mmCIF file of C-alpha atoms in Angstrom:
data_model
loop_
_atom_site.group_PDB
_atom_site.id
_atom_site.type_symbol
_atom_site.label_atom_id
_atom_site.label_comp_id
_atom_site.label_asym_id
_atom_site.label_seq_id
_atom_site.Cartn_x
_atom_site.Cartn_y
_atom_site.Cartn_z
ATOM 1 C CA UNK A 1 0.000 0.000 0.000
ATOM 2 C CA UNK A 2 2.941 2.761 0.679
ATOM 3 C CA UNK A 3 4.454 2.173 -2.678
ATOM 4 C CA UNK A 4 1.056 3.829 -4.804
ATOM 5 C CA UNK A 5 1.508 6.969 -2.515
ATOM 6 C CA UNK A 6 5.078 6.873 -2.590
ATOM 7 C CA UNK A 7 4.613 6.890 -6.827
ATOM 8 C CA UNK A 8 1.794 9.758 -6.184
ATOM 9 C CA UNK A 9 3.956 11.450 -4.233
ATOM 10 C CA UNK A 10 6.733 11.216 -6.660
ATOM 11 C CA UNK A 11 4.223 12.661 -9.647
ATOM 12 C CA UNK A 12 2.934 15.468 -7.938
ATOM 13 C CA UNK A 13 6.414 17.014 -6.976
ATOM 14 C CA UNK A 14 7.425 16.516 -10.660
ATOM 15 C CA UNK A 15 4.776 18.463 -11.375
ATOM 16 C CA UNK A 16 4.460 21.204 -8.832
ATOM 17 C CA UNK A 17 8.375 21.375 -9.341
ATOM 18 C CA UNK A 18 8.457 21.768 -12.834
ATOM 19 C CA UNK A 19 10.217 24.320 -14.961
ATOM 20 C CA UNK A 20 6.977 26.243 -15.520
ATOM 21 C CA UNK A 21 6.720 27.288 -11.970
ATOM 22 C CA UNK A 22 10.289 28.487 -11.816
ATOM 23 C CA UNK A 23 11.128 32.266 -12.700
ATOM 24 C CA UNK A 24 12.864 32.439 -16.080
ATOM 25 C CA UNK A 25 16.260 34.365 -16.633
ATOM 26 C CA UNK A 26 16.357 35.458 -19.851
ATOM 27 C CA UNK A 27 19.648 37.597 -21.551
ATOM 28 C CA UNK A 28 17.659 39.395 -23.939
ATOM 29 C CA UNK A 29 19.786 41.700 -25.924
ATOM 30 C CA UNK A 30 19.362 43.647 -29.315
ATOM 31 C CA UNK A 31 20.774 41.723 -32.441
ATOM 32 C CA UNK A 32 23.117 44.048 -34.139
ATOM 33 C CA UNK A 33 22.951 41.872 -37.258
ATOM 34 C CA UNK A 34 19.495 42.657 -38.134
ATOM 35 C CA UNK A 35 20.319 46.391 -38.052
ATOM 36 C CA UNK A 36 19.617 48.110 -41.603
ATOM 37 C CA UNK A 37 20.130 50.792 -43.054
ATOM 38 C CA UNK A 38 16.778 53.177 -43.308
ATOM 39 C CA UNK A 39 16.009 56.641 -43.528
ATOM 40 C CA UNK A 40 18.430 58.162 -41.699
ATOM 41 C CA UNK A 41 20.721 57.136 -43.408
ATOM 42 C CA UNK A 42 19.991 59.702 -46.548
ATOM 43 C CA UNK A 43 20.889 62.333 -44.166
ATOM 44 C CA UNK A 44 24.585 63.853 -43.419
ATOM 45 C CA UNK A 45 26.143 62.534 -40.021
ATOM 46 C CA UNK A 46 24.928 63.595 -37.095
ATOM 47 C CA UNK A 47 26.513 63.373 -32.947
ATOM 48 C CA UNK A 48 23.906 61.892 -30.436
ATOM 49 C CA UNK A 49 23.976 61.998 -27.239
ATOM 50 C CA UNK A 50 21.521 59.423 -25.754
ATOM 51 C CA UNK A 51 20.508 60.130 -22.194
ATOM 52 C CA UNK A 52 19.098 57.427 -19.447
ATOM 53 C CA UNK A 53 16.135 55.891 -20.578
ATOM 54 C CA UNK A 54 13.205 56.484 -17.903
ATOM 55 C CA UNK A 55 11.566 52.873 -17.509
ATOM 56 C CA UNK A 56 7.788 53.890 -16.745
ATOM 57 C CA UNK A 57 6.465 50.677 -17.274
ATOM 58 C CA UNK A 58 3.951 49.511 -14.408
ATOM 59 C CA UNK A 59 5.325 46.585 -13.352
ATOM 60 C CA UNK A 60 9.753 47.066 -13.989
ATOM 61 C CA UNK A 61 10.694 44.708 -12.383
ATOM 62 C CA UNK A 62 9.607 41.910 -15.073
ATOM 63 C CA UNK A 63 9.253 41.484 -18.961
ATOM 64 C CA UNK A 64 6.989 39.236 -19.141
ATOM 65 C CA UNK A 65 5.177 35.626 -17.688
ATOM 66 C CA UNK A 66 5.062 31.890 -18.122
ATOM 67 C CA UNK A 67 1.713 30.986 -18.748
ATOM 68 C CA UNK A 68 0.075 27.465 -17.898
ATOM 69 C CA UNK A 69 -2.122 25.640 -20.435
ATOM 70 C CA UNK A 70 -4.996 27.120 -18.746
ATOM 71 C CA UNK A 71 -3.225 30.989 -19.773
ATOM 72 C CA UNK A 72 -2.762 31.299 -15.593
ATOM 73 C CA UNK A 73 0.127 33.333 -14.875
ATOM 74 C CA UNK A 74 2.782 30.844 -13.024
ATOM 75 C CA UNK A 75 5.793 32.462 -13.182
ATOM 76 C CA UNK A 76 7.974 35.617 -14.122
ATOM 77 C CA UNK A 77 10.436 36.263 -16.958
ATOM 78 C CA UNK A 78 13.195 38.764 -15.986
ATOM 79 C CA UNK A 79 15.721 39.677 -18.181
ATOM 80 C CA UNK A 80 19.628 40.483 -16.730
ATOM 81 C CA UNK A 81 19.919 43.684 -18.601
ATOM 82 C CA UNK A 82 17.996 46.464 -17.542
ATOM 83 C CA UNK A 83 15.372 47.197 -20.550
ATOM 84 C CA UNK A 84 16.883 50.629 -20.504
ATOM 85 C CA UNK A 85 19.792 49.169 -21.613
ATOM 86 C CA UNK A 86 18.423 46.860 -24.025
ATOM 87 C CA UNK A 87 16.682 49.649 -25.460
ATOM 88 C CA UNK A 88 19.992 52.092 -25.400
ATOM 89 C CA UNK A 89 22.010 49.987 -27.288
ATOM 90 C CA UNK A 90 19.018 48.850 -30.056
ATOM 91 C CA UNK A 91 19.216 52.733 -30.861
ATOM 92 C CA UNK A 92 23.071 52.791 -30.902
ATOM 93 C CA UNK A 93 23.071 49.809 -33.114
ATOM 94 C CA UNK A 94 20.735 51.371 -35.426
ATOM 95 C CA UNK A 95 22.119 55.239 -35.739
ATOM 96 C CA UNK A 96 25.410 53.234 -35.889
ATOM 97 C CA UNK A 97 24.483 51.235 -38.901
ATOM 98 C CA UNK A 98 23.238 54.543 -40.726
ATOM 99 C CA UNK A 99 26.441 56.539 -40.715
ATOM 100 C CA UNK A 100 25.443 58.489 -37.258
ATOM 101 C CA UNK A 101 28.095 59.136 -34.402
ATOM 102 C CA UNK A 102 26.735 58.188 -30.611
ATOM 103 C CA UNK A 103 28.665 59.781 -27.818
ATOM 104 C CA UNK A 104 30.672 62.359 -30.322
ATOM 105 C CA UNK A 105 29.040 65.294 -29.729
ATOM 106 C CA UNK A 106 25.824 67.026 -28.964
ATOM 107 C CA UNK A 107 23.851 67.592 -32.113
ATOM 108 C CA UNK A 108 20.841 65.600 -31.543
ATOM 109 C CA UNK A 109 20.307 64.635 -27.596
ATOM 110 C CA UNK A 110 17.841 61.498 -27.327
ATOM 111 C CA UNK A 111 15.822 60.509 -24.455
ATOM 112 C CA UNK A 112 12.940 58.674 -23.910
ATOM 113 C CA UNK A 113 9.982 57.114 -21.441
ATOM 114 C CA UNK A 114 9.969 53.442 -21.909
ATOM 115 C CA UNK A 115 6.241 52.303 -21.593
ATOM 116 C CA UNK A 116 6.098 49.122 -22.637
ATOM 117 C CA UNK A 117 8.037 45.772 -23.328
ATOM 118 C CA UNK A 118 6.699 42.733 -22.405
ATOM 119 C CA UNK A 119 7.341 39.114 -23.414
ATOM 120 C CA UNK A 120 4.732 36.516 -23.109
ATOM 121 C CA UNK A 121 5.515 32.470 -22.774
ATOM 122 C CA UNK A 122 2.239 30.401 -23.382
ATOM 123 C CA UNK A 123 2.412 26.321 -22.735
ATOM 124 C CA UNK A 124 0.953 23.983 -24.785
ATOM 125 C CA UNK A 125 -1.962 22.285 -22.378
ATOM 126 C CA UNK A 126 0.710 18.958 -22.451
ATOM 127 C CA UNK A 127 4.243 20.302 -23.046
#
């Protein structure tokens, strides 16, 4: 008789230990790669400065959740960059890529409110 609740015991801390209740780390980052050349890049050189991003977003201290097959929240993503960051050097990478100088000079000065970036993970109902 002990060894059914030992094996029921055994299946339900598989499950309620599972990856999908566990916070996820991610290192989410800007690929530098898949930055093109656009618009600004018909226009003569310009210096940026980019100042601080303000992260305004109302709830900072996550980019997103793991969802259950149900869609139940179970667990955070966080990411180990600051979006600020993330965002900071998706604009370098860009202004970069179109013949613009960051951190030369003082032609154009770039800030910003970050309002929103989010990341959603959604299980399968059996994966």
């Amino acid at each position: 008789m002990k060894q059914p609740i030992l094996i029921l015991a055994l299946v339900i801390a598989l499950f309620t230990t599972g990856c999908v209740f566990s916070q996820a780390n991610l290192n989410v980052s800007y690929d530098q790669e898949k930055a093109r050349k656009g618009p600004l890049s018909a226009i003569k050189p310009l210096n940026f400065e980019i100042v601080e991003f303000s992260d305004k977003r109302p709830e900072a201290d996550k980019i997103g959740y793991k969802r259950n097959g149900f869609g139940q929240n179970t667990a955070n993503i966080v990411t180990t960059r600051s979006v600020p960051q993330i965002v900071r050097d998706a604009f370098v990478s860009e202004l970069s890529k179109n013949g613009h100088i960051v951190g030369g000079g003082k032609d154009v000065v770039l800030s910003g409110t970050i309002t929103s970036f989010w990341f959603d993970y959604q299980m399968n109902f059996f994966t």
